Coordinates of C-alpha atoms and ligand atoms in Angstrom, one line a residue:
M195 CA 30.7 -20.7 -79.1
L196 CA 31.5 -20.4 -75.3
S197 CA 33.4 -23.3 -74.0
L198 CA 34.0 -24.6 -70.4
E199 CA 37.5 -26.2 -69.5
Y200 CA 37.8 -27.2 -65.2
L201 CA 41.4 -27.4 -64.6
S202 CA 40.9 -31.0 -63.6
C203 CA 43.5 -32.8 -65.4
K204 CA 46.2 -29.9 -63.9
R205 CA 45.1 -30.5 -60.8
D206 CA 45.2 -34.3 -61.1
K207 CA 48.8 -34.2 -62.6
Y208 CA 50.0 -31.7 -60.1
Y209 CA 48.7 -33.9 -56.9
N210 CA 50.0 -37.1 -58.7
K211 CA 53.2 -35.5 -58.7
K212 CA 52.7 -34.6 -54.9
N213 CA 51.0 -38.1 -53.9
S214 CA 48.3 -36.0 -52.7
S215 CA 44.7 -37.0 -52.4
Q216 CA 42.1 -35.9 -55.9
T217 CA 39.6 -35.4 -53.4
V218 CA 41.6 -32.8 -51.6
A219 CA 42.8 -31.4 -54.9
A220 CA 38.9 -31.2 -56.2
V221 CA 38.0 -28.9 -53.1
K222 CA 41.1 -26.9 -53.1
Y223 CA 41.0 -26.1 -57.5
N224 CA 38.0 -25.1 -58.1
I225 CA 39.0 -22.9 -60.7
M226 CA 37.0 -22.6 -64.0
I227 CA 38.7 -20.8 -67.5
E228 CA 36.5 -19.9 -70.2
Y229 CA 37.3 -19.7 -74.1
N230 CA 35.9 -17.5 -76.5
Y231 CA 34.4 -15.4 -74.0
P232 CA 32.3 -12.5 -74.7
L233 CA 33.9 -9.2 -73.2
L234 CA 30.5 -7.3 -74.3
R235 CA 29.4 -7.0 -70.6
H236 CA 32.9 -6.7 -69.3
N237 CA 33.6 -3.0 -71.5
S238 CA 31.5 0.2 -70.7
F239 CA 32.5 0.9 -74.3
G240 CA 29.8 -1.4 -75.1
L241 CA 32.3 -3.3 -77.6
D242 CA 31.5 -6.9 -78.9
V243 CA 34.9 -8.6 -78.8
V244 CA 35.8 -11.5 -77.4
A245 CA 38.6 -13.0 -75.1
E246 CA 40.5 -16.3 -76.1
R247 CA 40.3 -16.9 -72.2
F248 CA 38.5 -15.8 -69.7
F249 CA 39.2 -16.6 -65.7
G250 CA 37.3 -15.0 -63.4
Y251 CA 37.5 -15.6 -59.2
S252 CA 36.4 -14.7 -56.1
T253 CA 38.9 -15.7 -53.5
D254 CA 43.0 -15.0 -53.4
S255 CA 43.4 -18.8 -53.5
E256 CA 41.7 -19.2 -56.7
L257 CA 43.9 -16.4 -58.0
K258 CA 47.1 -17.9 -56.4
D259 CA 46.2 -21.8 -58.4
F260 CA 45.2 -19.8 -61.5
L261 CA 48.8 -18.3 -61.6
R262 CA 50.3 -21.3 -60.2
Y263 CA 49.0 -23.7 -62.4
E264 CA 47.9 -21.4 -65.9
Y265 CA 50.5 -18.5 -66.0
D266 CA 52.3 -18.7 -68.6
P267 CA 54.6 -15.8 -69.2
S268 CA 54.6 -15.7 -73.2
T269 CA 51.0 -15.5 -73.2
R270 CA 49.3 -12.2 -72.8
M271 CA 47.5 -11.7 -70.0
L272 CA 44.9 -8.7 -69.3
H273 CA 43.4 -7.9 -65.7
I274 CA 40.1 -6.5 -66.0
G275 CA 38.0 -4.2 -63.4
G276 CA 34.8 -3.0 -65.0
G277 CA 36.2 -2.4 -68.1
N278 CA 35.2 1.3 -67.5
N279 CA 38.7 2.5 -68.5
L280 CA 39.4 0.3 -71.7
L281 CA 39.1 0.5 -75.4
F282 CA 39.7 -2.9 -76.9
T283 CA 41.0 -2.6 -80.7
G284 CA 39.8 -5.7 -81.4
D285 CA 39.5 -9.8 -80.0
F286 CA 41.8 -10.2 -77.1
H287 CA 44.5 -12.8 -78.2
G288 CA 45.6 -14.1 -74.5
T289 CA 43.9 -14.5 -71.2
V290 CA 41.5 -11.7 -69.2
L291 CA 41.0 -12.2 -65.4
H292 CA 38.4 -10.6 -63.6
S293 CA 38.1 -10.0 -60.0
S294 CA 35.0 -11.0 -57.8
I295 CA 36.5 -10.5 -54.6
K296 CA 33.8 -8.8 -52.9
Y297 CA 33.9 -8.1 -49.3
I298 CA 33.8 -4.5 -46.8
S299 CA 35.1 -5.1 -43.3
I300 CA 36.2 -3.2 -40.5
E301 CA 39.8 -3.9 -39.9
S302 CA 40.4 -1.5 -37.1
E303 CA 39.2 2.3 -35.3
T304 CA 40.4 4.8 -33.6
D305 CA 38.5 8.0 -32.0
D306 CA 38.5 9.6 -35.3
N307 CA 39.1 6.9 -38.1
V308 CA 37.8 3.9 -39.6
F309 CA 40.0 1.6 -41.6
V310 CA 37.8 -0.6 -44.3
R311 CA 39.2 -3.3 -46.3
V312 CA 37.7 -3.6 -49.3
G313 CA 37.9 -6.2 -51.8
A314 CA 39.1 -5.7 -55.1
G315 CA 36.1 -6.9 -56.9
V316 CA 33.7 -4.5 -55.2
V317 CA 31.8 -1.7 -57.0
F318 CA 33.3 1.5 -55.9
D319 CA 30.4 3.3 -55.7
N320 CA 28.7 0.7 -53.3
F321 CA 31.5 1.2 -51.0
C322 CA 31.0 5.0 -51.3
R323 CA 27.2 4.4 -50.6
Q324 CA 28.1 2.2 -47.7
A325 CA 30.3 4.5 -46.2
V326 CA 28.2 7.2 -46.5
E327 CA 25.2 5.4 -44.9
C328 CA 27.8 5.1 -41.9
N329 CA 28.6 8.9 -42.0
W330 CA 32.5 7.7 -42.8
G331 CA 34.0 10.5 -45.1
G332 CA 36.5 10.4 -47.5
V333 CA 35.2 9.0 -50.7
E334 CA 31.9 10.9 -50.9
N335 CA 33.1 13.2 -53.4
L336 CA 34.3 9.8 -55.8
S337 CA 30.4 8.6 -56.1
L338 CA 29.1 7.1 -59.0
I339 CA 32.5 6.9 -60.8
P340 CA 32.1 3.5 -62.5
S341 CA 35.1 1.4 -61.5
Q342 CA 36.2 -1.6 -59.3
V343 CA 37.9 -1.1 -56.0
G344 CA 41.1 -2.9 -57.4
A345 CA 41.1 -0.5 -60.5
A346 CA 40.4 2.5 -58.7
A347 CA 43.3 1.9 -56.5
I348 CA 45.7 1.3 -59.8
Q349 CA 44.3 4.2 -61.2
N350 CA 43.9 6.6 -59.0
I351 CA 40.3 7.7 -59.8
G352 CA 39.6 11.0 -58.9
A353 CA 36.8 13.6 -59.6
Y354 CA 35.6 16.9 -58.0
G355 CA 38.5 17.9 -55.7
A356 CA 39.3 14.4 -54.4
E357 CA 41.3 11.0 -55.9
A358 CA 41.5 7.7 -54.3
K359 CA 44.9 8.1 -53.0
D360 CA 43.9 10.7 -50.4
T361 CA 42.2 8.2 -48.3
I362 CA 44.4 4.9 -49.3
V363 CA 46.5 3.5 -46.7
E364 CA 47.6 0.2 -48.1
V365 CA 47.3 -1.6 -51.1
D366 CA 47.3 -5.6 -51.2
A367 CA 48.5 -7.0 -54.4
I368 CA 49.5 -10.8 -55.4
E369 CA 52.6 -10.9 -57.5
I370 CA 51.7 -12.9 -61.2
A371 CA 55.1 -14.0 -61.5
T372 CA 55.5 -15.6 -57.9
G373 CA 52.0 -15.7 -56.8
K374 CA 53.4 -14.0 -53.2
R375 CA 51.3 -11.3 -51.7
R376 CA 52.9 -7.8 -51.0
T377 CA 51.7 -4.9 -49.1
F378 CA 52.2 -1.4 -50.8
G379 CA 52.2 1.5 -48.5
V380 CA 50.5 4.6 -50.2
E381 CA 54.0 5.9 -50.4
E382 CA 55.0 3.0 -52.2
C383 CA 52.3 3.5 -54.7
K384 CA 53.9 6.5 -55.9
Y385 CA 50.4 8.0 -57.2
G386 CA 50.0 11.0 -59.3
Y387 CA 47.1 12.1 -61.4
R388 CA 45.6 8.9 -63.2
S389 CA 48.8 6.7 -62.3
S390 CA 50.3 4.4 -60.0
I391 CA 53.4 2.5 -59.7
F392 CA 51.1 -0.5 -60.8
K393 CA 50.7 1.3 -64.3
T394 CA 54.5 2.2 -64.6
A395 CA 57.2 0.6 -62.6
L396 CA 55.6 -2.7 -61.9
E397 CA 53.1 -2.2 -64.7
G398 CA 51.6 -5.9 -65.6
Q399 CA 53.3 -7.5 -62.6
F400 CA 51.0 -7.2 -59.7
V401 CA 47.1 -8.0 -59.4
V402 CA 45.3 -6.1 -56.6
V403 CA 43.1 -8.3 -54.3
S404 CA 41.9 -5.8 -51.7
V405 CA 42.7 -2.1 -50.6
L406 CA 42.8 -0.4 -47.1
F407 CA 41.1 3.0 -46.8
R408 CA 41.1 5.1 -43.8
L409 CA 37.9 7.2 -43.5
D410 CA 36.8 9.9 -41.2
K411 CA 34.7 9.2 -38.1
H412 CA 34.2 13.3 -38.1
P413 CA 33.6 14.3 -41.7
K414 CA 34.6 17.5 -43.0
P415 CA 33.0 18.0 -46.7
N416 CA 35.3 19.1 -49.2
I417 CA 33.2 21.5 -51.9
E418 CA 36.4 23.4 -53.1
Y419 CA 35.8 21.9 -56.7
A420 CA 33.9 24.7 -58.5
A421 CA 30.9 22.9 -60.1
L422 CA 30.3 21.5 -56.7
R423 CA 30.5 24.9 -54.3
D424 CA 28.2 26.3 -57.1
F425 CA 25.9 23.4 -56.6
F426 CA 24.9 24.6 -52.7
D427 CA 23.8 28.0 -51.6
H428 CA 27.0 29.9 -50.9
D429 CA 27.0 29.9 -47.0
Y430 CA 25.6 26.4 -47.0
T431 CA 27.3 23.7 -45.3
P432 CA 26.6 20.5 -47.0
N433 CA 26.9 17.1 -44.7
I434 CA 28.4 14.3 -46.8
E435 CA 25.0 12.7 -47.9
E436 CA 24.4 15.8 -49.5
V437 CA 27.8 16.3 -51.1
R438 CA 27.0 12.3 -52.8
D439 CA 23.8 13.2 -53.7
A440 CA 25.3 16.8 -55.4
V441 CA 28.0 14.5 -56.7
I442 CA 25.7 12.3 -58.6
S443 CA 23.3 14.7 -59.7
I444 CA 26.3 16.7 -61.3
R445 CA 27.8 13.5 -63.1
Q446 CA 24.0 12.3 -64.2
S447 CA 23.5 16.2 -66.1
K448 CA 27.0 16.0 -67.6
L449 CA 28.0 12.3 -68.4
P450 CA 26.4 9.8 -70.6
D451 CA 24.0 7.1 -69.1
L452 CA 26.2 4.0 -69.5
K453 CA 23.3 2.0 -69.6
R454 CA 22.0 4.1 -72.5
L455 CA 25.4 5.2 -74.4
G456 CA 28.7 2.7 -73.9
N457 CA 31.9 5.0 -73.2
A458 CA 34.7 5.0 -71.0
G459 CA 34.5 8.4 -69.3
S460 CA 36.6 11.0 -69.7
F461 CA 38.9 9.5 -72.9
F462 CA 41.6 12.0 -72.6
K463 CA 43.8 13.5 -69.4
N464 CA 43.4 17.1 -69.0
P465 CA 47.2 18.0 -70.4
Y466 CA 49.4 19.9 -68.4
C467 CA 51.5 22.8 -70.2
N468 CA 54.3 24.8 -68.9
R469 CA 53.7 28.2 -67.8
A470 CA 55.2 30.3 -70.6
D471 CA 53.1 27.9 -73.3
F472 CA 49.8 28.5 -71.6
E473 CA 50.8 32.6 -71.6
R474 CA 51.0 32.4 -75.3
L475 CA 47.8 30.3 -75.7
R476 CA 46.1 32.8 -73.5
R477 CA 46.6 35.7 -75.2
Q478 CA 44.8 34.3 -78.2
Y479 CA 42.2 32.6 -75.8
D480 CA 41.6 34.8 -73.1
D481 CA 38.5 32.3 -71.7
M482 CA 40.9 29.3 -71.6
P483 CA 40.0 27.6 -68.0
H484 CA 43.1 26.3 -66.1
Y485 CA 44.4 25.3 -63.0
D486 CA 47.5 26.3 -61.2
I487 CA 49.8 23.3 -60.7
S488 CA 53.1 24.8 -59.8
D489 CA 54.8 27.9 -60.5
N490 CA 55.6 26.4 -64.1
L491 CA 53.1 23.8 -65.0
V492 CA 49.3 24.6 -65.6
K493 CA 46.5 21.8 -66.3
I494 CA 44.0 23.1 -69.2
P495 CA 40.8 21.4 -69.7
A496 CA 40.8 18.9 -72.9
A497 CA 36.9 19.6 -72.6
Y498 CA 37.8 23.2 -73.2
L499 CA 40.3 22.5 -76.0
I500 CA 38.1 20.1 -78.0
E501 CA 35.0 22.2 -77.7
K502 CA 36.9 25.4 -79.2
C503 CA 37.9 22.7 -82.2
G504 CA 34.3 22.4 -82.7
L505 CA 34.3 18.8 -82.1
K506 CA 31.4 18.8 -79.2
G507 CA 28.3 17.2 -80.4
K508 CA 30.1 15.5 -83.6
R509 CA 29.1 12.6 -84.8
I510 CA 30.5 10.0 -87.3
G511 CA 28.6 6.4 -87.8
N512 CA 28.0 5.1 -84.7
V513 CA 30.3 7.2 -82.5
G514 CA 30.6 10.8 -81.2
V515 CA 31.9 13.3 -79.3
Y516 CA 29.3 13.8 -76.5
D517 CA 27.4 17.0 -76.5
R518 CA 27.2 17.5 -72.5
Q519 CA 30.9 16.8 -72.3
P520 CA 33.1 16.6 -75.0
L521 CA 36.0 14.4 -73.3
V522 CA 33.6 11.7 -73.1
I523 CA 33.2 9.4 -76.7
V524 CA 30.3 7.6 -76.8
N525 CA 29.1 4.3 -78.5
Y526 CA 25.5 5.3 -80.2
G527 CA 25.3 1.6 -80.8
G528 CA 27.3 -0.9 -82.8
A529 CA 30.4 0.9 -83.0
T530 CA 33.7 -0.9 -83.7
P531 CA 36.8 -0.5 -82.2
R532 CA 37.8 0.9 -85.3
E533 CA 35.2 4.1 -85.4
I534 CA 36.3 5.0 -81.9
I535 CA 39.7 4.9 -83.0
A536 CA 39.5 7.0 -85.7
L537 CA 37.6 9.4 -83.7
A538 CA 39.9 9.7 -81.1
D539 CA 42.7 10.4 -83.6
E540 CA 41.1 13.1 -85.3
I541 CA 40.4 14.7 -81.8
R542 CA 44.2 14.6 -81.4
Q543 CA 44.9 16.1 -84.3
S544 CA 42.6 19.1 -84.4
V545 CA 43.8 19.8 -81.4
R546 CA 47.7 19.9 -81.8
R547 CA 46.6 21.6 -84.8
K548 CA 44.8 24.4 -82.9
F549 CA 47.0 24.5 -79.8
D550 CA 50.2 22.4 -80.4
I551 CA 49.0 20.5 -77.3
D552 CA 49.2 16.6 -77.4
L553 CA 46.2 15.2 -75.9
M554 CA 47.3 11.5 -74.1
P555 CA 44.4 9.2 -73.7
E556 CA 43.3 8.4 -70.0
V557 CA 41.5 5.3 -71.6
I558 CA 44.0 2.4 -72.1
Y559 CA 44.0 0.8 -75.5
V560 CA 44.3 -3.0 -75.2
Ligands
EPU255 N1 34.3 22.8 -70.1 C1 34.0 22.9 -71.5 N2 33.5 22.6 -72.0 C2 32.6 21.5 -71.7 C3 32.6 20.9 -70.3 C4 33.7 21.5 -69.8 O1 35.1 23.4 -71.7 O2 31.5 21.2 -72.5 C5 35.4 23.0 -69.6 C6 34.9 24.1 -68.4 O3 35.6 24.9 -68.3 C7 35.4 23.1 -67.3 C8 36.2 22.1 -67.2 O4 36.3 21.7 -68.9 O5 35.0 23.9 -65.9 C9 36.5 21.0 -66.4 O6 35.2 20.3 -66.5 P1 34.9 19.0 -65.4 O7 34.4 19.9 -64.1 O8 33.5 18.5 -66.1 O9 35.9 18.2 -65.6 P2 37.0 17.4 -66.6 O10 38.4 18.6 -66.2 O11 36.2 17.6 -68.3 C10 37.7 15.8 -64.7 C11 37.9 14.3 -64.4 C12 36.8 13.6 -64.6 C13 35.8 13.9 -63.3 C14 35.5 15.7 -63.5 C15 35.1 15.8 -62.2 C16 39.8 14.1 -65.9 C17 40.3 13.5 -67.5 N3 38.4 14.3 -65.9 O12 37.1 16.3 -65.9 O13 36.6 12.2 -64.7 O14 34.3 13.6 -63.4 O15 37.2 16.2 -64.0 O16 36.1 16.1 -61.0 O17 40.4 14.5 -65.3 C18 37.1 10.0 -65.6 O18 38.0 10.2 -65.4 O19 36.3 9.3 -66.3 C19 36.1 11.3 -65.6 C20 34.7 11.3 -66.0

């Protein structure tokens, strides 16, 4: 059952201590915590799990108030975005935070660039759409990735030859322990493949509240990614609106429709392999696709490895390996976390046995 608790007693206590008027407090602290909150709408796998406590906020100050009065380091806390990259392994015993900070505003402009600040709770594709409508280049290749802007900056989402970090200038975040704001320049974010300082050294320590992007007023479409290049006639140079349409069309043809089949996009990361190991594998599998990362490192599509294990399209109960993109695990309806974990384990074991490669989940288990 859903129950609500306004933080009035807490704020009253605080203001009594400070001898301030409760009327001010009521205006200032308009935050609400919900108990036994169903997370079905907040995880794209469509798992029917519950959060012990849930706090949704739409301004920085609501978040700060929450951290000031309700933060308890001994309680588990999880900040979710669209819940598109999470696997809840069961009910969440702790507090789930969710941002609805939604604004898109121009911060400054030069002859070549426009600097746009976007609230962490904005749906990333809404930002992509608006950027393309204004003919500002940089995020069109990331169209339709299911994510909110804050999560996109933490996860460094990427697709079709572009990554979020390519356009990020800085990330504004609030430190959980102190409630203080800190701005991270893009270098400080330590971006890597689906990674950032917010997932490594500073994991769980900051909440992203906004991201500043640099977009190009004279867009140069990037169609280097093979699937995108093949979409257009050989000598045709598309504009960014056409690139966005192409990306949407390719994604829709390969990836399951979230409204129909629960999933979290790529379940695994594409593994890196040293060149000697890759050459050894290549002698056995001469069609193995790969991307050179450095002289000694090669990236191999996990989709290929999973397909070669004969798992493409495999279904066990309510879960399965998507038949058009085996990197995606789908919920056919009513799946439990246990079923998804069991299938993911089976995929990992098969790939390890056949290729001696350990697939690492891109999805975060919580
Ligand atoms: N492939 C197969 N069999 C298949 C599908 C693909 O062997 O059924 C091989 C093909 O060789 C293909 C290669 O895998 O060329 C790569 O496939 P694709 O271009 O579909 O991309 P991906 O490596 O599987 C990555 C991202 C996706 C992103 C696409 C497009 C990761 C983990 N995944 O997938 O991101 O949309 O590239 O750029 O890096 C996500 O993060 O959730 C996500 C969907």
